[in-house]
N, C-alpha and C. Protein backbone atom coordinates (compact mmCIF):
# COMPACT_ATOMS: atom_id res chain seq x y z
N MET A 1 0.83 -1.20 -0.01
CA MET A 1 0.01 0.01 0.01
C MET A 1 0.89 1.25 0.01
N THR A 2 0.60 2.18 -0.89
CA THR A 2 1.36 3.41 -1.01
C THR A 2 0.44 4.60 -0.92
N GLY A 3 0.84 5.60 -0.16
CA GLY A 3 0.12 6.84 -0.09
C GLY A 3 1.03 7.95 -0.58
N THR A 4 0.67 9.20 -0.31
CA THR A 4 1.49 10.30 -0.70
C THR A 4 1.64 11.32 0.46
N ILE A 5 2.69 12.06 0.42
CA ILE A 5 2.88 13.17 1.34
C ILE A 5 2.08 14.33 0.78
N ALA A 6 1.08 14.76 1.56
CA ALA A 6 0.17 15.82 1.10
C ALA A 6 0.49 17.17 1.72
N GLY A 7 1.36 17.20 2.76
CA GLY A 7 1.69 18.45 3.42
C GLY A 7 2.93 18.25 4.27
N ILE A 8 3.69 19.34 4.40
CA ILE A 8 4.90 19.37 5.23
C ILE A 8 4.86 20.66 6.06
N ALA A 9 5.09 20.51 7.40
CA ALA A 9 5.06 21.70 8.26
C ALA A 9 6.15 21.58 9.30
N ARG A 10 6.56 22.72 9.80
CA ARG A 10 7.55 22.78 10.90
C ARG A 10 7.31 24.00 11.77
N HIS A 11 7.85 23.96 12.95
CA HIS A 11 7.84 25.16 13.82
C HIS A 11 9.17 25.23 14.49
N GLY A 12 9.76 26.41 14.43
CA GLY A 12 11.12 26.63 14.91
C GLY A 12 11.32 26.66 16.41
N ARG A 13 10.22 26.85 17.15
CA ARG A 13 10.30 26.86 18.61
C ARG A 13 9.00 26.33 19.18
N PRO A 14 9.05 25.76 20.40
CA PRO A 14 7.81 25.26 21.00
C PRO A 14 6.76 26.37 21.04
N LYS A 15 5.55 26.03 20.68
CA LYS A 15 4.40 26.93 20.66
C LYS A 15 4.57 28.10 19.66
N GLY A 16 5.64 28.04 18.84
CA GLY A 16 5.87 29.06 17.84
C GLY A 16 4.98 28.81 16.60
N PRO A 17 5.00 29.84 15.69
CA PRO A 17 4.15 29.69 14.52
C PRO A 17 4.57 28.51 13.65
N VAL A 18 3.58 27.94 12.94
CA VAL A 18 3.82 26.80 12.03
C VAL A 18 4.04 27.35 10.64
N GLU A 19 5.04 26.80 9.98
CA GLU A 19 5.36 27.15 8.62
C GLU A 19 5.09 25.93 7.73
N THR A 20 4.29 26.11 6.67
CA THR A 20 4.10 25.02 5.71
C THR A 20 5.03 25.22 4.55
N ILE A 21 5.63 24.11 4.08
CA ILE A 21 6.66 24.17 3.04
C ILE A 21 6.37 23.06 2.02
N ASP A 22 7.00 23.15 0.84
CA ASP A 22 6.80 22.17 -0.20
C ASP A 22 7.83 21.05 -0.19
N ARG A 23 9.01 21.34 0.35
CA ARG A 23 10.09 20.31 0.38
C ARG A 23 10.99 20.65 1.56
N VAL A 24 11.71 19.60 2.06
CA VAL A 24 12.55 19.80 3.19
C VAL A 24 13.59 18.69 3.33
N GLU A 25 14.70 19.02 3.92
CA GLU A 25 15.72 18.04 4.27
C GLU A 25 15.34 17.36 5.58
N VAL A 26 15.56 16.09 5.66
CA VAL A 26 15.32 15.29 6.86
C VAL A 26 16.64 14.62 7.22
N SER A 27 17.05 14.76 8.51
CA SER A 27 18.35 14.19 8.90
C SER A 27 18.25 13.38 10.18
N LEU A 28 19.22 12.50 10.37
CA LEU A 28 19.27 11.64 11.55
C LEU A 28 19.31 12.42 12.85
N ASP A 29 20.06 13.49 12.87
CA ASP A 29 20.28 14.27 14.11
C ASP A 29 19.31 15.43 14.24
N GLY A 30 18.69 15.85 13.15
CA GLY A 30 17.84 17.06 13.19
C GLY A 30 16.37 16.88 12.82
N GLY A 31 16.00 15.65 12.36
CA GLY A 31 14.63 15.45 11.91
C GLY A 31 14.30 16.37 10.75
N ILE A 32 13.15 16.98 10.76
CA ILE A 32 12.74 17.96 9.73
C ILE A 32 13.59 19.23 9.92
N ALA A 33 14.33 19.65 8.91
CA ALA A 33 15.19 20.83 9.03
C ALA A 33 14.34 22.02 9.44
N GLY A 34 14.81 22.70 10.50
CA GLY A 34 14.11 23.89 11.00
C GLY A 34 12.98 23.64 11.99
N ASP A 35 12.74 22.37 12.34
CA ASP A 35 11.72 22.05 13.30
C ASP A 35 12.35 21.79 14.67
N CYS A 36 11.79 22.43 15.69
CA CYS A 36 12.40 22.37 17.03
C CYS A 36 12.30 20.97 17.66
N ARG A 37 11.34 20.15 17.25
CA ARG A 37 11.15 18.83 17.90
C ARG A 37 12.09 17.76 17.34
N GLY A 38 12.69 18.02 16.20
CA GLY A 38 13.46 17.00 15.52
C GLY A 38 14.87 16.79 15.98
N VAL A 39 15.42 17.71 16.72
CA VAL A 39 16.83 17.58 17.16
C VAL A 39 16.94 16.45 18.18
N ARG A 40 17.83 15.53 17.90
CA ARG A 40 18.09 14.41 18.80
C ARG A 40 19.08 14.87 19.88
N LYS A 41 18.59 14.85 21.10
CA LYS A 41 19.44 15.31 22.23
C LYS A 41 20.52 14.28 22.52
N PRO A 42 21.70 14.69 23.02
CA PRO A 42 22.74 13.74 23.38
C PRO A 42 22.22 12.66 24.29
N GLY A 43 22.41 11.43 23.90
CA GLY A 43 21.90 10.28 24.67
C GLY A 43 20.47 9.99 24.50
N GLY A 44 19.75 10.84 23.73
CA GLY A 44 18.32 10.65 23.52
C GLY A 44 18.02 9.63 22.41
N ARG A 45 16.79 9.18 22.41
CA ARG A 45 16.37 8.15 21.47
C ARG A 45 15.69 8.73 20.22
N GLY A 46 15.35 10.04 20.26
CA GLY A 46 14.73 10.68 19.12
C GLY A 46 13.37 10.10 18.80
N ARG A 47 12.60 9.79 19.78
CA ARG A 47 11.33 9.12 19.55
C ARG A 47 10.25 10.00 18.91
N ARG A 48 10.49 11.31 18.92
CA ARG A 48 9.50 12.25 18.33
C ARG A 48 10.09 13.20 17.31
N GLN A 49 11.04 12.71 16.53
CA GLN A 49 11.69 13.58 15.57
C GLN A 49 10.74 14.07 14.48
N VAL A 50 9.88 13.18 13.99
CA VAL A 50 8.96 13.53 12.91
C VAL A 50 7.58 12.99 13.32
N THR A 51 6.58 13.86 13.23
CA THR A 51 5.22 13.37 13.51
C THR A 51 4.40 13.40 12.23
N LEU A 52 3.51 12.43 12.12
CA LEU A 52 2.69 12.21 10.90
C LEU A 52 1.20 12.11 11.31
N ILE A 53 0.35 12.58 10.45
CA ILE A 53 -1.08 12.48 10.65
C ILE A 53 -1.74 12.11 9.32
N GLU A 54 -2.82 11.31 9.36
CA GLU A 54 -3.50 10.96 8.15
C GLU A 54 -4.57 12.02 7.82
N ARG A 55 -4.68 12.37 6.56
CA ARG A 55 -5.66 13.36 6.17
C ARG A 55 -7.07 12.92 6.57
N CYS A 56 -7.39 11.62 6.35
CA CYS A 56 -8.76 11.18 6.64
C CYS A 56 -9.05 11.21 8.13
N ASP A 57 -8.05 11.02 9.01
CA ASP A 57 -8.26 11.11 10.43
C ASP A 57 -8.47 12.53 10.86
N TRP A 58 -7.71 13.47 10.31
CA TRP A 58 -7.89 14.89 10.64
C TRP A 58 -9.28 15.32 10.18
N ASP A 59 -9.65 14.96 8.96
CA ASP A 59 -10.98 15.30 8.43
C ASP A 59 -12.10 14.78 9.30
N ALA A 60 -11.94 13.52 9.78
CA ALA A 60 -12.96 12.90 10.64
C ALA A 60 -13.07 13.64 11.97
N ALA A 61 -11.94 14.06 12.55
CA ALA A 61 -11.95 14.80 13.81
C ALA A 61 -12.62 16.17 13.59
N MET A 62 -12.32 16.82 12.46
CA MET A 62 -12.93 18.13 12.18
C MET A 62 -14.44 17.95 12.02
N HIS A 63 -14.87 16.92 11.33
CA HIS A 63 -16.29 16.65 11.19
C HIS A 63 -16.96 16.42 12.54
N GLN A 64 -16.27 15.67 13.38
CA GLN A 64 -16.84 15.36 14.71
C GLN A 64 -17.02 16.62 15.57
N VAL A 65 -16.12 17.56 15.49
CA VAL A 65 -16.23 18.79 16.31
C VAL A 65 -16.92 19.93 15.56
N GLY A 66 -17.19 19.76 14.30
CA GLY A 66 -17.88 20.80 13.52
C GLY A 66 -17.02 22.01 13.18
N TYR A 67 -15.74 21.79 13.02
CA TYR A 67 -14.83 22.87 12.64
C TYR A 67 -14.16 22.51 11.30
N ASP A 68 -13.48 23.49 10.72
CA ASP A 68 -12.72 23.26 9.51
C ASP A 68 -11.35 23.94 9.59
N LEU A 69 -10.52 23.41 10.47
CA LEU A 69 -9.18 23.97 10.68
C LEU A 69 -8.16 23.26 9.75
N PRO A 70 -7.13 23.97 9.35
CA PRO A 70 -6.10 23.31 8.49
C PRO A 70 -5.37 22.22 9.33
N TRP A 71 -4.91 21.22 8.60
CA TRP A 71 -4.24 20.07 9.22
C TRP A 71 -3.06 20.50 10.11
N TRP A 72 -2.34 21.53 9.70
CA TRP A 72 -1.12 21.90 10.44
C TRP A 72 -1.47 22.55 11.80
N ALA A 73 -2.73 22.85 12.05
CA ALA A 73 -3.09 23.30 13.39
C ALA A 73 -2.83 22.19 14.42
N ARG A 74 -2.79 20.95 13.99
CA ARG A 74 -2.43 19.86 14.85
C ARG A 74 -0.97 19.85 15.23
N ARG A 75 -0.15 20.61 14.45
CA ARG A 75 1.25 20.78 14.69
C ARG A 75 2.06 19.54 14.33
N SER A 76 1.52 18.70 13.47
CA SER A 76 2.22 17.57 12.93
C SER A 76 3.13 18.03 11.82
N ASN A 77 4.18 17.21 11.56
CA ASN A 77 5.13 17.58 10.50
C ASN A 77 4.68 17.14 9.11
N LEU A 78 4.06 15.98 9.03
CA LEU A 78 3.72 15.45 7.73
C LEU A 78 2.22 15.02 7.69
N LEU A 79 1.55 15.43 6.61
CA LEU A 79 0.20 15.01 6.35
C LEU A 79 0.28 13.93 5.28
N VAL A 80 -0.28 12.76 5.58
CA VAL A 80 -0.26 11.68 4.55
C VAL A 80 -1.66 11.48 4.03
N ASP A 81 -1.74 11.12 2.77
CA ASP A 81 -3.01 10.92 2.11
C ASP A 81 -3.02 9.57 1.47
N GLY A 82 -4.14 8.85 1.60
CA GLY A 82 -4.31 7.56 0.96
C GLY A 82 -3.46 6.45 1.61
N PHE A 83 -3.13 6.59 2.86
CA PHE A 83 -2.24 5.67 3.55
C PHE A 83 -2.70 5.53 5.01
N ASP A 84 -2.78 4.30 5.46
CA ASP A 84 -3.14 4.03 6.81
C ASP A 84 -1.88 3.90 7.64
N LEU A 85 -1.59 4.86 8.47
CA LEU A 85 -0.33 4.82 9.29
C LEU A 85 -0.37 3.59 10.17
N PRO A 86 0.71 2.84 10.18
CA PRO A 86 0.75 1.63 11.01
C PRO A 86 0.77 2.03 12.49
N GLN A 87 0.07 1.25 13.29
CA GLN A 87 -0.05 1.50 14.74
C GLN A 87 0.80 0.50 15.51
N VAL A 88 1.95 0.17 14.92
CA VAL A 88 2.86 -0.80 15.55
C VAL A 88 4.24 -0.17 15.66
N PRO A 89 4.69 0.19 16.88
CA PRO A 89 6.00 0.73 17.01
C PRO A 89 7.05 -0.27 16.42
N GLY A 90 8.09 0.35 15.76
CA GLY A 90 9.08 -0.44 15.08
C GLY A 90 8.85 -0.55 13.58
N THR A 91 7.63 -0.26 13.12
CA THR A 91 7.35 -0.33 11.69
C THR A 91 8.13 0.79 10.99
N ARG A 92 8.74 0.42 9.86
CA ARG A 92 9.51 1.41 9.13
C ARG A 92 8.75 1.92 7.91
N LEU A 93 8.84 3.23 7.70
CA LEU A 93 8.17 3.89 6.60
C LEU A 93 9.20 4.50 5.65
N ARG A 94 9.03 4.25 4.35
CA ARG A 94 9.93 4.88 3.37
C ARG A 94 9.16 6.05 2.73
N ILE A 95 9.80 7.20 2.65
CA ILE A 95 9.23 8.34 1.96
C ILE A 95 10.17 8.75 0.82
N GLY A 96 9.65 8.76 -0.37
CA GLY A 96 10.45 9.05 -1.54
C GLY A 96 11.50 7.96 -1.71
N ALA A 97 12.67 8.35 -2.23
CA ALA A 97 13.73 7.42 -2.52
C ALA A 97 14.63 7.11 -1.33
N ASP A 98 14.81 8.11 -0.41
CA ASP A 98 15.85 7.93 0.60
C ASP A 98 15.44 7.93 2.04
N VAL A 99 14.38 8.63 2.38
CA VAL A 99 14.06 8.84 3.79
C VAL A 99 13.33 7.60 4.38
N VAL A 100 13.84 7.16 5.56
CA VAL A 100 13.21 6.04 6.26
C VAL A 100 12.95 6.49 7.70
N LEU A 101 11.74 6.33 8.13
CA LEU A 101 11.32 6.67 9.48
C LEU A 101 10.88 5.39 10.20
N GLU A 102 11.04 5.37 11.53
CA GLU A 102 10.58 4.26 12.31
C GLU A 102 9.47 4.75 13.25
N VAL A 103 8.29 4.16 13.18
CA VAL A 103 7.21 4.51 14.08
C VAL A 103 7.64 4.16 15.50
N THR A 104 7.50 5.16 16.42
CA THR A 104 7.90 4.89 17.83
C THR A 104 6.73 4.83 18.76
N ARG A 105 5.67 5.59 18.48
CA ARG A 105 4.53 5.59 19.38
C ARG A 105 3.42 6.49 18.75
N GLU A 106 2.28 6.45 19.43
CA GLU A 106 1.15 7.31 19.06
C GLU A 106 1.49 8.75 19.43
N THR A 107 1.01 9.69 18.66
CA THR A 107 1.11 11.10 19.04
C THR A 107 -0.10 11.45 19.84
N ASP A 108 0.07 11.58 21.13
CA ASP A 108 -1.04 11.92 22.03
C ASP A 108 -1.46 13.36 21.81
N PRO A 109 -2.77 13.64 21.76
CA PRO A 109 -3.22 15.01 21.66
C PRO A 109 -2.93 15.75 22.98
N CYS A 110 -2.75 17.04 22.93
CA CYS A 110 -2.50 17.84 24.10
C CYS A 110 -3.74 18.75 24.34
N ASP A 111 -3.76 19.36 25.53
CA ASP A 111 -4.91 20.20 25.85
C ASP A 111 -5.02 21.43 24.95
N ARG A 112 -3.99 21.73 24.22
CA ARG A 112 -4.03 22.85 23.28
C ARG A 112 -5.11 22.59 22.19
N MET A 113 -5.40 21.32 21.94
CA MET A 113 -6.38 21.02 20.88
C MET A 113 -7.77 21.55 21.23
N ASP A 114 -8.13 21.45 22.52
CA ASP A 114 -9.47 21.97 22.90
C ASP A 114 -9.51 23.50 22.84
N LYS A 115 -8.39 24.15 22.87
CA LYS A 115 -8.35 25.61 22.69
C LYS A 115 -8.60 25.98 21.25
N LEU A 116 -8.26 25.08 20.35
CA LEU A 116 -8.50 25.30 18.90
C LEU A 116 -9.96 25.06 18.59
N ALA A 117 -10.51 23.97 19.15
CA ALA A 117 -11.90 23.59 18.88
C ALA A 117 -12.36 22.73 20.02
N PRO A 118 -13.40 23.18 20.74
CA PRO A 118 -13.91 22.35 21.87
C PRO A 118 -14.24 20.92 21.41
N GLY A 119 -13.72 19.98 22.16
CA GLY A 119 -13.96 18.56 21.86
C GLY A 119 -12.90 17.94 20.95
N LEU A 120 -11.94 18.74 20.44
CA LEU A 120 -10.95 18.18 19.51
C LEU A 120 -10.03 17.22 20.22
N PHE A 121 -9.65 17.50 21.48
CA PHE A 121 -8.79 16.53 22.22
C PHE A 121 -9.41 15.14 22.16
N ALA A 122 -10.69 15.03 22.56
CA ALA A 122 -11.37 13.73 22.57
C ALA A 122 -11.52 13.13 21.16
N ALA A 123 -11.75 14.00 20.19
CA ALA A 123 -11.92 13.55 18.81
C ALA A 123 -10.63 12.90 18.24
N LEU A 124 -9.50 13.27 18.79
CA LEU A 124 -8.20 12.78 18.31
C LEU A 124 -7.72 11.51 19.06
N LEU A 125 -8.46 11.11 20.08
CA LEU A 125 -8.03 9.97 20.92
C LEU A 125 -8.22 8.57 20.27
N PRO A 126 -9.33 8.30 19.66
CA PRO A 126 -9.53 6.89 19.22
C PRO A 126 -8.60 6.49 18.06
N ASP A 127 -8.13 5.23 18.12
CA ASP A 127 -7.50 4.61 16.97
C ASP A 127 -6.31 5.41 16.40
N TRP A 128 -5.50 6.00 17.23
CA TRP A 128 -4.30 6.75 16.81
C TRP A 128 -4.66 7.91 15.88
N ARG A 129 -5.85 8.46 16.04
CA ARG A 129 -6.33 9.51 15.13
C ARG A 129 -5.44 10.76 15.23
N GLY A 130 -4.77 10.96 16.38
CA GLY A 130 -3.87 12.09 16.56
C GLY A 130 -2.56 11.97 15.80
N GLY A 131 -2.27 10.76 15.26
CA GLY A 131 -1.09 10.59 14.44
C GLY A 131 -0.06 9.67 15.08
N ALA A 132 1.12 9.64 14.48
CA ALA A 132 2.19 8.76 14.90
C ALA A 132 3.50 9.57 15.05
N CYS A 133 4.29 9.23 16.03
CA CYS A 133 5.65 9.78 16.19
C CYS A 133 6.63 8.82 15.54
N SER A 134 7.76 9.40 15.11
CA SER A 134 8.74 8.54 14.47
C SER A 134 10.14 9.11 14.70
N ARG A 135 11.11 8.22 14.50
CA ARG A 135 12.55 8.65 14.51
C ARG A 135 13.10 8.41 13.10
N VAL A 136 14.10 9.19 12.76
CA VAL A 136 14.69 9.14 11.44
C VAL A 136 15.79 8.04 11.45
N LEU A 137 15.67 7.10 10.49
CA LEU A 137 16.66 6.07 10.33
C LEU A 137 17.57 6.36 9.13
N ALA A 138 17.05 7.05 8.11
CA ALA A 138 17.78 7.45 6.94
C ALA A 138 17.28 8.77 6.45
N GLY A 139 18.19 9.71 6.24
CA GLY A 139 17.80 11.07 5.84
C GLY A 139 17.78 11.27 4.34
N GLY A 140 17.38 12.47 3.95
CA GLY A 140 17.31 12.87 2.54
C GLY A 140 16.36 14.01 2.39
N THR A 141 15.92 14.23 1.20
CA THR A 141 14.98 15.31 0.89
C THR A 141 13.59 14.68 0.63
N ILE A 142 12.56 15.32 1.17
CA ILE A 142 11.19 14.89 0.87
C ILE A 142 10.40 16.10 0.35
N ALA A 143 9.39 15.83 -0.41
CA ALA A 143 8.58 16.90 -1.03
C ALA A 143 7.11 16.43 -1.08
N ILE A 144 6.24 17.45 -1.11
CA ILE A 144 4.81 17.15 -1.32
C ILE A 144 4.66 16.35 -2.59
N GLY A 145 3.89 15.31 -2.51
CA GLY A 145 3.67 14.41 -3.65
C GLY A 145 4.55 13.15 -3.64
N ASP A 146 5.55 13.11 -2.73
CA ASP A 146 6.36 11.93 -2.61
C ASP A 146 5.54 10.74 -2.10
N PRO A 147 5.85 9.54 -2.55
CA PRO A 147 5.13 8.37 -2.04
C PRO A 147 5.64 8.00 -0.63
N ILE A 148 4.71 7.42 0.14
CA ILE A 148 5.04 6.88 1.44
C ILE A 148 4.51 5.45 1.49
N ARG A 149 5.31 4.53 2.02
CA ARG A 149 4.91 3.15 2.10
C ARG A 149 5.63 2.48 3.25
N ILE A 150 5.13 1.33 3.62
CA ILE A 150 5.83 0.52 4.67
C ILE A 150 7.03 -0.11 4.01
N GLU A 151 8.17 0.00 4.72
CA GLU A 151 9.44 -0.56 4.26
C GLU A 151 9.52 -1.96 4.79
N GLU A 152 9.56 -2.94 3.91
CA GLU A 152 9.66 -4.34 4.34
C GLU A 152 11.09 -4.63 4.83
N PRO A 153 11.21 -5.43 5.88
CA PRO A 153 12.54 -5.72 6.42
C PRO A 153 13.41 -6.49 5.50
């Protein structure tokens, strides 16, 4: 099963403004270039270097709360379309030709979500609807429109 990267976003500091971009470098030590969450701390495991969310999950949450906010309001790095993100830590994802991510855990929603839309926190809870966290195993450049798929061992 293959999907596509439908959006790329980053924020340079915690709670800072989100910037949407068309292409970006992804690295082992820095995650998404220019994103504050991607830097792997000395001795750290980098479990949250890159976050991903499914377009259909975001759309379902928006429908549930009766709002129409852009996907990047979730503060995820990558929006995927036509692809069911695996809910199994350790699963590897290939994006484009070079980038490989490893799913580490579910991206838990934070209380900030209810400030965006009442009920959004609860709407993101079921079935990993809030997305997945990942660490970078192989870097490279990714762009909107790149394919994403599960990397077989």
